[in-house]
PDB file of C-alpha atoms in Angstrom:
ATOM      1  CA  MET K  16       9.858  39.571  -6.294  1.00  0.00           C
ATOM      2  CA  THR K  17       7.100  37.012  -6.884  1.00  0.00           C
ATOM      3  CA  SER K  18       3.962  37.424  -4.883  1.00  0.00           C
ATOM      4  CA  ALA K  19       3.710  35.707  -1.504  1.00  0.00           C
ATOM      5  CA  PRO K  20       0.677  33.696  -0.430  1.00  0.00           C
ATOM      6  CA  ALA K  21      -2.292  35.990   0.113  1.00  0.00           C
ATOM      7  CA  ASN K  22      -2.362  35.548   3.891  1.00  0.00           C
ATOM      8  CA  ASP K  23       1.350  36.344   4.280  1.00  0.00           C
ATOM      9  CA  HIS K  24       3.215  39.608   3.976  1.00  0.00           C
ATOM     10  CA  PRO K  25       6.614  38.976   2.371  1.00  0.00           C
ATOM     11  CA  HIS K  26       8.531  41.083   4.936  1.00  0.00           C
ATOM     12  CA  GLN K  27       7.140  40.070   8.335  1.00  0.00           C
ATOM     13  CA  GLN K  28       9.731  40.066  11.096  1.00  0.00           C
ATOM     14  CA  SER K  29       8.892  36.365  11.559  1.00  0.00           C
ATOM     15  CA  ASP K  30       9.851  35.539   7.953  1.00  0.00           C
ATOM     16  CA  VAL K  31      12.874  33.356   7.314  1.00  0.00           C
ATOM     17  CA  GLY K  32      15.268  34.383   4.575  1.00  0.00           C
ATOM     18  CA  PHE K  33      17.099  31.687   2.649  1.00  0.00           C
ATOM     19  CA  ILE K  34      20.187  32.032   0.447  1.00  0.00           C
ATOM     20  CA  GLY K  35      21.588  29.067  -1.430  1.00  0.00           C
ATOM     21  CA  LEU K  36      18.798  27.038  -2.998  1.00  0.00           C
ATOM     22  CA  GLY K  37      20.724  24.144  -4.557  1.00  0.00           C
ATOM     23  CA  ARG K  38      19.917  20.497  -4.003  1.00  0.00           C
ATOM     24  CA  MET K  39      20.588  20.754  -0.260  1.00  0.00           C
ATOM     25  CA  GLY K  40      19.266  24.238   0.365  1.00  0.00           C
ATOM     26  CA  GLY K  41      16.175  23.712  -1.783  1.00  0.00           C
ATOM     27  CA  ALA K  42      15.179  20.633   0.174  1.00  0.00           C
ATOM     28  CA  MET K  43      15.831  22.336   3.494  1.00  0.00           C
ATOM     29  CA  ALA K  44      13.797  25.427   2.506  1.00  0.00           C
ATOM     30  CA  ALA K  45      10.934  23.200   1.315  1.00  0.00           C
ATOM     31  CA  ASN K  46      10.895  21.401   4.675  1.00  0.00           C
ATOM     32  CA  LEU K  47      10.718  24.730   6.492  1.00  0.00           C
ATOM     33  CA  VAL K  48       7.686  25.686   4.438  1.00  0.00           C
ATOM     34  CA  ALA K  49       6.135  22.311   5.267  1.00  0.00           C
ATOM     35  CA  ALA K  50       6.748  23.022   8.925  1.00  0.00           C
ATOM     36  CA  GLY K  51       4.729  26.222   8.665  1.00  0.00           C
ATOM     37  CA  HIS K  52       7.408  28.853   8.189  1.00  0.00           C
ATOM     38  CA  HIS K  53       7.175  31.571   5.559  1.00  0.00           C
ATOM     39  CA  VAL K  54      10.407  31.473   3.643  1.00  0.00           C
ATOM     40  CA  VAL K  55      11.738  34.157   1.326  1.00  0.00           C
ATOM     41  CA  ALA K  56      14.327  32.802  -1.047  1.00  0.00           C
ATOM     42  CA  TYR K  57      16.996  35.039  -2.574  1.00  0.00           C
ATOM     43  CA  ILE K  58      18.181  33.909  -5.971  1.00  0.00           C
ATOM     44  CA  ARG K  59      20.565  35.441  -8.489  1.00  0.00           C
ATOM     45  CA  ASN K  60      19.248  33.377 -11.409  1.00  0.00           C
ATOM     46  CA  PRO K  61      15.606  34.182 -12.197  1.00  0.00           C
ATOM     47  CA  ASP K  62      15.276  30.841 -14.017  1.00  0.00           C
ATOM     48  CA  GLN K  63      14.926  29.208 -10.619  1.00  0.00           C
ATOM     49  CA  ALA K  64      11.870  31.253  -9.637  1.00  0.00           C
ATOM     50  CA  ASP K  65       9.144  28.966 -10.912  1.00  0.00           C
ATOM     51  CA  ARG K  66      10.711  25.835  -9.347  1.00  0.00           C
ATOM     52  CA  LEU K  67      11.038  27.523  -5.962  1.00  0.00           C
ATOM     53  CA  SER K  68       7.621  29.161  -6.041  1.00  0.00           C
ATOM     54  CA  ALA K  69       6.123  25.724  -6.679  1.00  0.00           C
ATOM     55  CA  LEU K  70       7.688  24.644  -3.362  1.00  0.00           C
ATOM     56  CA  GLY K  71       5.749  27.398  -1.518  1.00  0.00           C
ATOM     57  CA  LEU K  72       8.656  29.847  -1.199  1.00  0.00           C
ATOM     58  CA  GLY K  73       8.463  33.544  -1.727  1.00  0.00           C
ATOM     59  CA  VAL K  74      11.188  34.406  -4.303  1.00  0.00           C
ATOM     60  CA  THR K  75      13.223  37.519  -4.838  1.00  0.00           C
ATOM     61  CA  THR K  76      16.249  38.529  -6.872  1.00  0.00           C
ATOM     62  CA  ASP K  77      16.961  41.450  -4.513  1.00  0.00           C
ATOM     63  CA  ILE K  78      18.852  40.505  -1.322  1.00  0.00           C
ATOM     64  CA  ALA K  79      17.448  43.670   0.348  1.00  0.00           C
ATOM     65  CA  ASP K  80      14.081  41.881   0.478  1.00  0.00           C
ATOM     66  CA  LEU K  81      15.624  39.665   3.194  1.00  0.00           C
ATOM     67  CA  PHE K  82      16.727  42.553   5.399  1.00  0.00           C
ATOM     68  CA  GLU K  83      13.476  42.621   7.383  1.00  0.00           C
ATOM     69  CA  CYS K  84      13.649  38.891   8.222  1.00  0.00           C
ATOM     70  CA  GLY K  85      14.347  37.886  11.808  1.00  0.00           C
ATOM     71  CA  ILE K  86      16.614  34.995  10.685  1.00  0.00           C
ATOM     72  CA  VAL K  87      18.391  34.551   7.391  1.00  0.00           C
ATOM     73  CA  ILE K  88      19.843  31.147   6.508  1.00  0.00           C
ATOM     74  CA  SER K  89      22.773  30.750   4.069  1.00  0.00           C
ATOM     75  CA  MET K  90      23.553  27.361   2.561  1.00  0.00           C
ATOM     76  CA  LEU K  91      26.368  28.185   0.140  1.00  0.00           C
ATOM     77  CA  PRO K  92      29.324  26.188  -1.233  1.00  0.00           C
ATOM     78  CA  ASP K  93      32.418  28.062   0.098  1.00  0.00           C
ATOM     79  CA  ASP K  94      33.968  31.012   1.900  1.00  0.00           C
ATOM     80  CA  ASP K  95      33.816  33.325  -1.096  1.00  0.00           C
ATOM     81  CA  ALA K  96      30.111  32.837  -1.686  1.00  0.00           C
ATOM     82  CA  VAL K  97      29.281  33.320   2.009  1.00  0.00           C
ATOM     83  CA  ARG K  98      31.511  36.435   2.253  1.00  0.00           C
ATOM     84  CA  ASP K  99      29.701  38.005  -0.711  1.00  0.00           C
ATOM     85  CA  VAL K 100      26.205  37.652   0.776  1.00  0.00           C
ATOM     86  CA  ALA K 101      27.276  38.436   4.334  1.00  0.00           C
ATOM     87  CA  LEU K 102      29.700  41.287   3.838  1.00  0.00           C
ATOM     88  CA  GLY K 103      28.546  42.479   0.449  1.00  0.00           C
ATOM     89  CA  ARG K 104      30.233  42.999  -2.899  1.00  0.00           C
ATOM     90  CA  ALA K 105      30.662  45.989  -5.195  1.00  0.00           C
ATOM     91  CA  GLY K 106      27.533  48.083  -5.043  1.00  0.00           C
ATOM     92  CA  VAL K 107      25.471  45.493  -3.138  1.00  0.00           C
ATOM     93  CA  LYS K 108      24.904  45.492   0.605  1.00  0.00           C
ATOM     94  CA  GLY K 109      25.434  42.218   2.468  1.00  0.00           C
ATOM     95  CA  LEU K 110      23.497  40.830   5.414  1.00  0.00           C
ATOM     96  CA  ALA K 111      25.763  42.519   7.901  1.00  0.00           C
ATOM     97  CA  GLN K 112      25.009  45.931   6.441  1.00  0.00           C
ATOM     98  CA  GLY K 113      21.303  45.295   5.894  1.00  0.00           C
ATOM     99  CA  LEU K 114      19.863  43.159   8.667  1.00  0.00           C
ATOM    100  CA  LYS K 115      18.261  44.874  11.637  1.00  0.00           C
ATOM    101  CA  PRO K 116      19.936  44.754  15.066  1.00  0.00           C
ATOM    102  CA  GLY K 117      18.867  41.588  16.786  1.00  0.00           C
ATOM    103  CA  ALA K 118      18.384  39.620  13.537  1.00  0.00           C
ATOM    104  CA  ILE K 119      20.377  36.418  13.140  1.00  0.00           C
ATOM    105  CA  HIS K 120      22.495  35.164  10.265  1.00  0.00           C
ATOM    106  CA  LEU K 121      22.210  31.377  10.499  1.00  0.00           C
ATOM    107  CA  CYS K 122      25.100  30.027   8.395  1.00  0.00           C
ATOM    108  CA  MET K 123      24.672  26.359   7.529  1.00  0.00           C
ATOM    109  CA  SER K 124      27.474  26.347   4.965  1.00  0.00           C
ATOM    110  CA  THR K 125      30.678  24.345   5.323  1.00  0.00           C
ATOM    111  CA  ILE K 126      33.290  27.068   5.541  1.00  0.00           C
ATOM    112  CA  SER K 127      36.640  27.685   7.180  1.00  0.00           C
ATOM    113  CA  THR K 128      36.899  28.494  10.846  1.00  0.00           C
ATOM    114  CA  ALA K 129      38.637  31.772   9.965  1.00  0.00           C
ATOM    115  CA  MET K 130      35.670  32.868   7.830  1.00  0.00           C
ATOM    116  CA  ALA K 131      33.229  31.832  10.597  1.00  0.00           C
ATOM    117  CA  SER K 132      35.145  33.937  13.130  1.00  0.00           C
ATOM    118  CA  ARG K 133      35.242  36.936  10.738  1.00  0.00           C
ATOM    119  CA  LEU K 134      31.461  36.718  10.154  1.00  0.00           C
ATOM    120  CA  ALA K 135      30.725  36.359  13.855  1.00  0.00           C
ATOM    121  CA  SER K 136      32.740  39.490  14.645  1.00  0.00           C
ATOM    122  CA  GLU K 137      31.172  41.567  11.898  1.00  0.00           C
ATOM    123  CA  HIS K 138      27.644  40.611  12.826  1.00  0.00           C
ATOM    124  CA  ALA K 139      28.348  41.325  16.489  1.00  0.00           C
ATOM    125  CA  ARG K 140      29.683  44.714  15.540  1.00  0.00           C
ATOM    126  CA  GLN K 141      26.338  45.448  13.855  1.00  0.00           C
ATOM    127  CA  GLY K 142      24.346  44.205  16.878  1.00  0.00           C
ATOM    128  CA  GLN K 143      23.257  41.057  15.059  1.00  0.00           C
ATOM    129  CA  GLY K 144      23.493  37.399  15.960  1.00  0.00           C
ATOM    130  CA  TYR K 145      25.532  34.801  14.128  1.00  0.00           C
ATOM    131  CA  VAL K 146      25.032  31.036  14.425  1.00  0.00           C
ATOM    132  CA  ALA K 147      27.070  28.387  12.617  1.00  0.00           C
ATOM    133  CA  ALA K 148      25.100  25.202  11.949  1.00  0.00           C
ATOM    134  CA  PRO K 149      26.650  23.034   9.255  1.00  0.00           C
ATOM    135  CA  VAL K 150      24.939  19.678   8.663  1.00  0.00           C
ATOM    136  CA  PHE K 151      25.847  16.040   8.152  1.00  0.00           C
ATOM    137  CA  GLY K 152      23.798  14.411   5.421  1.00  0.00           C
ATOM    138  CA  ASN K 153      23.287  14.371   1.654  1.00  0.00           C
ATOM    139  CA  PRO K 154      20.471  15.819  -0.464  1.00  0.00           C
ATOM    140  CA  ASP K 155      18.386  12.692  -0.019  1.00  0.00           C
ATOM    141  CA  ALA K 156      18.667  13.020   3.776  1.00  0.00           C
ATOM    142  CA  ALA K 157      17.828  16.683   3.442  1.00  0.00           C
ATOM    143  CA  LYS K 158      14.604  15.835   1.625  1.00  0.00           C
ATOM    144  CA  GLN K 159      13.659  13.331   4.342  1.00  0.00           C
ATOM    145  CA  ARG K 160      14.492  15.746   7.189  1.00  0.00           C
ATOM    146  CA  GLN K 161      17.181  13.381   8.355  1.00  0.00           C
ATOM    147  CA  LEU K 162      20.090  15.801   8.691  1.00  0.00           C
ATOM    148  CA  TYR K 163      22.285  16.037  11.779  1.00  0.00           C
ATOM    149  CA  ILE K 164      22.819  19.733  12.659  1.00  0.00           C
ATOM    150  CA  ILE K 165      26.058  20.828  14.378  1.00  0.00           C
ATOM    151  CA  ALA K 166      25.208  24.149  16.019  1.00  0.00           C
ATOM    152  CA  ALA K 167      27.312  26.790  17.823  1.00  0.00           C
ATOM    153  CA  GLY K 168      26.561  30.311  18.894  1.00  0.00           C
ATOM    154  CA  ALA K 169      25.120  32.367  21.739  1.00  0.00           C
ATOM    155  CA  ALA K 170      22.569  30.401  23.811  1.00  0.00           C
ATOM    156  CA  ASP K 171      19.708  32.820  23.093  1.00  0.00           C
ATOM    157  CA  ASP K 172      20.426  32.724  19.377  1.00  0.00           C
ATOM    158  CA  LEU K 173      20.470  28.944  19.356  1.00  0.00           C
ATOM    159  CA  LYS K 174      17.130  28.899  21.121  1.00  0.00           C
ATOM    160  CA  ARG K 175      15.611  31.166  18.532  1.00  0.00           C
ATOM    161  CA  CYS K 176      16.974  28.990  15.747  1.00  0.00           C
ATOM    162  CA  GLN K 177      15.797  25.707  17.242  1.00  0.00           C
ATOM    163  CA  PRO K 178      12.315  25.700  15.596  1.00  0.00           C
ATOM    164  CA  LEU K 179      14.167  25.946  12.234  1.00  0.00           C
ATOM    165  CA  PHE K 180      16.473  23.140  13.178  1.00  0.00           C
ATOM    166  CA  ASP K 181      13.471  21.027  14.094  1.00  0.00           C
ATOM    167  CA  GLY K 182      12.000  21.642  10.633  1.00  0.00           C
ATOM    168  CA  ILE K 183      15.222  20.690   8.854  1.00  0.00           C
ATOM    169  CA  GLY K 184      16.919  17.843  10.705  1.00  0.00           C
ATOM    170  CA  GLN K 185      16.456  14.853  12.945  1.00  0.00           C
ATOM    171  CA  GLN K 186      18.871  15.958  15.682  1.00  0.00           C
ATOM    172  CA  THR K 187      20.608  19.147  16.782  1.00  0.00           C
ATOM    173  CA  LEU K 188      24.030  18.792  18.383  1.00  0.00           C
ATOM    174  CA  PRO K 189      25.243  21.975  20.173  1.00  0.00           C
ATOM    175  CA  VAL K 190      28.999  22.284  20.412  1.00  0.00           C
ATOM    176  CA  GLY K 191      29.493  25.590  22.167  1.00  0.00           C
ATOM    177  CA  ALA K 192      29.152  29.355  22.074  1.00  0.00           C
ATOM    178  CA  GLU K 193      31.901  30.066  19.535  1.00  0.00           C
ATOM    179  CA  PRO K 194      30.476  29.545  16.019  1.00  0.00           C
ATOM    180  CA  TRP K 195      33.753  28.381  14.493  1.00  0.00           C
ATOM    181  CA  HIS K 196      33.648  25.285  16.739  1.00  0.00           C
ATOM    182  CA  ALA K 197      30.804  23.911  14.656  1.00  0.00           C
ATOM    183  CA  ASN K 198      32.795  24.422  11.462  1.00  0.00           C
ATOM    184  CA  LEU K 199      35.755  22.563  12.849  1.00  0.00           C
ATOM    185  CA  VAL K 200      33.523  19.626  13.771  1.00  0.00           C
ATOM    186  CA  LYS K 201      32.036  19.593  10.298  1.00  0.00           C
ATOM    187  CA  LEU K 202      35.355  19.827   8.423  1.00  0.00           C
ATOM    188  CA  THR K 203      36.954  17.123  10.577  1.00  0.00           C
ATOM    189  CA  GLY K 204      33.860  14.900  10.205  1.00  0.00           C
ATOM    190  CA  ASN K 205      33.925  15.246   6.419  1.00  0.00           C
ATOM    191  CA  MET K 206      37.648  14.482   6.453  1.00  0.00           C
ATOM    192  CA  MET K 207      37.016  11.278   8.456  1.00  0.00           C
ATOM    193  CA  THR K 208      34.255  10.231   6.083  1.00  0.00           C
ATOM    194  CA  ALA K 209      36.404  10.812   3.008  1.00  0.00           C
ATOM    195  CA  THR K 210      39.190   8.779   4.555  1.00  0.00           C
ATOM    196  CA  ALA K 211      36.739   5.961   5.356  1.00  0.00           C
ATOM    197  CA  LEU K 212      35.535   5.968   1.690  1.00  0.00           C
ATOM    198  CA  GLU K 213      39.120   5.802   0.480  1.00  0.00           C
ATOM    199  CA  MET K 214      39.929   2.795   2.658  1.00  0.00           C
ATOM    200  CA  MET K 215      36.764   0.935   1.622  1.00  0.00           C
ATOM    201  CA  SER K 216      37.551   1.752  -2.018  1.00  0.00           C
ATOM    202  CA  GLU K 217      40.989   0.248  -1.694  1.00  0.00           C
ATOM    203  CA  ALA K 218      39.561  -2.871  -0.054  1.00  0.00           C
ATOM    204  CA  VAL K 219      36.907  -3.244  -2.775  1.00  0.00           C
ATOM    205  CA  ALA K 220      39.616  -2.879  -5.430  1.00  0.00           C
ATOM    206  CA  LEU K 221      41.628  -5.702  -3.833  1.00  0.00           C
ATOM    207  CA  PHE K 222      38.666  -8.084  -3.907  1.00  0.00           C
ATOM    208  CA  LEU K 223      37.894  -7.177  -7.514  1.00  0.00           C
ATOM    209  CA  LYS K 224      41.502  -7.668  -8.471  1.00  0.00           C
ATOM    210  CA  ARG K 225      41.409 -11.169  -6.963  1.00  0.00           C
ATOM    211  CA  GLY K 226      38.258 -11.969  -8.902  1.00  0.00           C
ATOM    212  CA  LEU K 227      35.970 -12.043  -5.847  1.00  0.00           C
ATOM    213  CA  ASP K 228      32.684 -10.371  -5.133  1.00  0.00           C
ATOM    214  CA  PRO K 229      33.403  -7.467  -2.751  1.00  0.00           C
ATOM    215  CA  LYS K 230      29.783  -7.258  -1.585  1.00  0.00           C
ATOM    216  CA  SER K 231      30.024 -10.160   0.903  1.00  0.00           C
ATOM    217  CA  PHE K 232      33.168  -8.612   2.342  1.00  0.00           C
ATOM    218  CA  ILE K 233      31.572  -5.181   2.764  1.00  0.00           C
ATOM    219  CA  ASP K 234      28.461  -6.839   4.278  1.00  0.00           C
ATOM    220  CA  ILE K 235      30.617  -8.682   6.787  1.00  0.00           C
ATOM    221  CA  MET K 236      32.617  -5.636   7.758  1.00  0.00           C
ATOM    222  CA  THR K 237      29.617  -3.260   8.035  1.00  0.00           C
ATOM    223  CA  GLY K 238      27.812  -5.928  10.077  1.00  0.00           C
ATOM    224  CA  THR K 239      30.695  -6.386  12.533  1.00  0.00           C
ATOM    225  CA  MET K 240      33.707  -4.129  12.931  1.00  0.00           C
ATOM    226  CA  PHE K 241      32.626  -1.150  10.809  1.00  0.00           C
ATOM    227  CA  GLY K 242      28.910  -0.683  11.416  1.00  0.00           C
ATOM    228  CA  GLY K 243      28.770   3.099  11.324  1.00  0.00           C
ATOM    229  CA  ARG K 244      26.441   5.015   8.969  1.00  0.00           C
ATOM    230  CA  ALA K 245      29.265   6.113   6.651  1.00  0.00           C
ATOM    231  CA  HIS K 246      30.572   2.594   6.217  1.00  0.00           C
ATOM    232  CA  ARG K 247      27.143   1.077   5.671  1.00  0.00           C
ATOM    233  CA  ILE K 248      25.751   3.721   3.356  1.00  0.00           C
ATOM    234  CA  TYR K 249      28.828   4.445   1.270  1.00  0.00           C
ATOM    235  CA  GLY K 250      30.312   0.955   1.327  1.00  0.00           C
ATOM    236  CA  ASP K 251      27.213  -0.346  -0.396  1.00  0.00           C
ATOM    237  CA  LYS K 252      27.351   2.465  -2.977  1.00  0.00           C
ATOM    238  CA  ILE K 253      31.020   1.777  -3.756  1.00  0.00           C
ATOM    239  CA  VAL K 254      30.262  -1.916  -4.296  1.00  0.00           C
ATOM    240  CA  LYS K 255      27.338  -1.044  -6.552  1.00  0.00           C
ATOM    241  CA  ARG K 256      29.514   1.482  -8.442  1.00  0.00           C
ATOM    242  CA  SER K 257      26.954   4.181  -7.630  1.00  0.00           C
ATOM    243  CA  TYR K 258      28.671   7.422  -8.391  1.00  0.00           C
ATOM    244  CA  ALA K 259      25.735   9.641  -9.244  1.00  0.00           C
ATOM    245  CA  ALA K 260      26.221  13.242  -8.137  1.00  0.00           C
ATOM    246  CA  GLY K 261      25.578  13.928  -4.456  1.00  0.00           C
ATOM    247  CA  PHE K 262      28.568  15.400  -2.721  1.00  0.00           C
ATOM    248  CA  VAL K 263      30.634  16.121  -5.786  1.00  0.00           C
ATOM    249  CA  MET K 264      34.384  15.807  -5.822  1.00  0.00           C
ATOM    250  CA  PRO K 265      35.319  19.518  -6.091  1.00  0.00           C
ATOM    251  CA  LEU K 266      33.339  20.245  -2.893  1.00  0.00           C
ATOM    252  CA  VAL K 267      34.919  17.284  -1.116  1.00  0.00           C
ATOM    253  CA  LEU K 268      38.338  18.555  -2.156  1.00  0.00           C
ATOM    254  CA  LYS K 269      37.492  21.965  -0.808  1.00  0.00           C
ATOM    255  CA  ASP K 270      36.592  20.529   2.598  1.00  0.00           C
ATOM    256  CA  VAL K 271      39.635  18.260   2.695  1.00  0.00           C
ATOM    257  CA  ARG K 272      41.893  21.230   1.934  1.00  0.00           C
ATOM    258  CA  LEU K 273      40.261  23.242   4.721  1.00  0.00           C
ATOM    259  CA  ALA K 274      40.701  20.304   7.132  1.00  0.00           C
ATOM    260  CA  LEU K 275      44.392  20.016   6.190  1.00  0.00           C
ATOM    261  CA  ALA K 276      44.820  23.769   6.668  1.00  0.00           C
ATOM    262  CA  GLU K 277      43.325  23.468  10.147  1.00  0.00           C
ATOM    263  CA  ALA K 278      45.668  20.581  10.911  1.00  0.00           C
ATOM    264  CA  GLU K 279      48.752  22.480   9.671  1.00  0.00           C
ATOM    265  CA  ALA K 280      47.805  25.539  11.708  1.00  0.00           C
ATOM    266  CA  ALA K 281      47.431  23.402  14.825  1.00  0.00           C
ATOM    267  CA  GLY K 282      50.610  21.407  14.188  1.00  0.00           C
ATOM    268  CA  ALA K 283      48.634  18.142  13.949  1.00  0.00           C
ATOM    269  CA  PRO K 284      49.822  16.010  10.997  1.00  0.00           C
ATOM    270  CA  MET K 285      47.148  14.114   9.017  1.00  0.00           C
ATOM    271  CA  PRO K 286      49.111  11.899   6.666  1.00  0.00           C
ATOM    272  CA  SER K 287      46.188   9.699   5.676  1.00  0.00           C
ATOM    273  CA  VAL K 288      44.217  12.755   4.618  1.00  0.00           C
ATOM    274  CA  ASN K 289      46.953  13.717   2.204  1.00  0.00           C
ATOM    275  CA  VAL K 290      46.322  10.466   0.356  1.00  0.00           C
ATOM    276  CA  VAL K 291      42.637  11.317   0.046  1.00  0.00           C
ATOM    277  CA  HIS K 292      43.544  14.791  -1.144  1.00  0.00           C
ATOM    278  CA  ASP K 293      45.706  13.353  -3.927  1.00  0.00           C
ATOM    279  CA  ARG K 294      43.031  10.845  -4.927  1.00  0.00           C
ATOM    280  CA  LEU K 295      40.470  13.645  -5.282  1.00  0.00           C
ATOM    281  CA  VAL K 296      42.885  15.735  -7.387  1.00  0.00           C
ATOM    282  CA  THR K 297      43.356  12.612  -9.574  1.00  0.00           C
ATOM    283  CA  GLY K 298      39.608  12.150 -10.024  1.00  0.00           C
ATOM    284  CA  ILE K 299      39.050  15.783 -10.935  1.00  0.00           C
ATOM    285  CA  ALA K 300      41.965  15.643 -13.365  1.00  0.00           C
ATOM    286  CA  ARG K 301      40.306  12.621 -15.077  1.00  0.00           C
ATOM    287  CA  GLY K 302      37.049  14.557 -15.540  1.00  0.00           C
ATOM    288  CA  TYR K 303      35.070  13.219 -12.615  1.00  0.00           C
ATOM    289  CA  ASP K 304      34.062  16.639 -11.303  1.00  0.00           C
ATOM    290  CA  ASP K 305      30.354  15.760 -11.470  1.00  0.00           C
ATOM    291  CA  LEU K 306      30.617  12.477  -9.605  1.00  0.00           C
ATOM    292  CA  ASP K 307      29.904  11.752  -5.921  1.00  0.00           C
ATOM    293  CA  TRP K 308      32.729  11.117  -3.482  1.00  0.00           C
ATOM    294  CA  THR K 309      31.868   7.431  -3.765  1.00  0.00           C
ATOM    295  CA  ALA K 310      33.805   7.695  -7.071  1.00  0.00           C
ATOM    296  CA  LEU K 311      36.893   7.264  -4.925  1.00  0.00           C
ATOM    297  CA  GLY K 312      35.997   3.631  -5.574  1.00  0.00           C
ATOM    298  CA  LEU K 313      36.303   4.248  -9.302  1.00  0.00           C
ATOM    299  CA  ILE K 314      39.727   5.840  -8.873  1.00  0.00           C
ATOM    300  CA  ALA K 315      40.977   3.004  -6.642  1.00  0.00           C
ATOM    301  CA  ALA K 316      39.855   0.419  -9.167  1.00  0.00           C
ATOM    302  CA  GLU K 317      41.514   2.267 -12.050  1.00  0.00           C
ATOM    303  CA  GLU K 318      44.706   2.616 -10.077  1.00  0.00           C
ATOM    304  CA  ALA K 319      44.624  -1.162  -9.505  1.00  0.00           C
ATOM    305  CA  GLY K 320      44.357  -1.694 -13.290  1.00  0.00           C
ATOM    306  CA  ILE K 321      40.765  -2.902 -13.211  1.00  0.00           C
ATOM    307  CA  GLY K 322      38.702  -1.993 -16.283  1.00  0.00           C
ATOM    308  CA  SER K 323      34.950  -1.648 -16.702  1.00  0.00           C
ATOM    309  CA  VAL K 324      34.386  -0.506 -13.159  1.00  0.00           C
ATOM    310  CA  ARG K 325      31.826   2.138 -13.987  1.00  0.00           C
ATOM    311  CA  SER K 326      28.183   1.090 -13.582  1.00  0.00           C
ATOM    312  CA  PRO K 327      26.472   0.458 -16.944  1.00  0.00           C
ATOM    313  CA  ALA K 328      23.861   3.021 -15.928  1.00  0.00           C
ATOM    314  CA  GLU K 329      26.483   5.635 -15.010  1.00  0.00           C
ATOM    315  CA  PRO K 330      27.043   8.223 -17.763  1.00  0.00           C
ATOM    316  CA  MET K 331      30.593   9.083 -18.730  1.00  0.00           C
ATOM    317  CA  PRO K 332      31.602  12.529 -17.524  1.00  0.00           C
ATOM    318  CA  ALA K 333      32.361  15.221 -20.064  1.00  0.00           C
ATOM    319  CA  HIS K 334      36.059  15.822 -20.525  1.00  0.00           C
TER     320      HIS K 334
END
């Protein structure tokens, strides 16, 4: 483990553990440091150590170094990754086996409601707290502390986590005492956003096909009937053919699949979401794995037979 700042002990009970230091997690952890928290980052790849240390984080390659922390945050891509760090894997203890009674696992990952319920039960069995707090916002919003945090868990646990929420996001939106409720909100919200992107992409393709500039159309719609954040932010990116990696297609597809599974289990058909699912599968099949979900605009244009729809500054993905 790299040395912590001289005036901090790396295992104080007040320390915050952090697992998942990608573009989102790294920005969130850096903001916590800026807010005055001592953050211990667990990494599996030592090559990340210098980058994270430069942000003011303590860094360790041993998850056991987080077991004395009062709160451990996980910001991981899927159910499997969260299960491994929370419940352990062959020969390695997870948070549930290692955290002290009374400690909290604050899971900010976008995962299934079934996994959230399983983790909540296991942590409760160990006398630990579990809070689900997925976020709305991209890596740029994370850097600017502009995330919206959807939080669910026991009231006392939410209160203990609030200073961390304040250091990460612009607003915390509690949705109940059952952690899985927050995950259902996040999955459904991502599904709605993906569907909105698909509809804007189809409209932009229509205007391009008719030889018209779609920007004025998007400006009209986002200034009148469709003035929400998703329409304004992503509509402009679709028009500008801005597909640089943010929320990449495989992760979007993962969330759409989870939302469809929730809908199937509840007996609530979502036919429009099946269209988005197929578009994402198409994009990934064409090698667009590294592109943002705004690349739904690229797929819609290609399906309409429009060539040269990629921005000149946009690199071609590897096939």
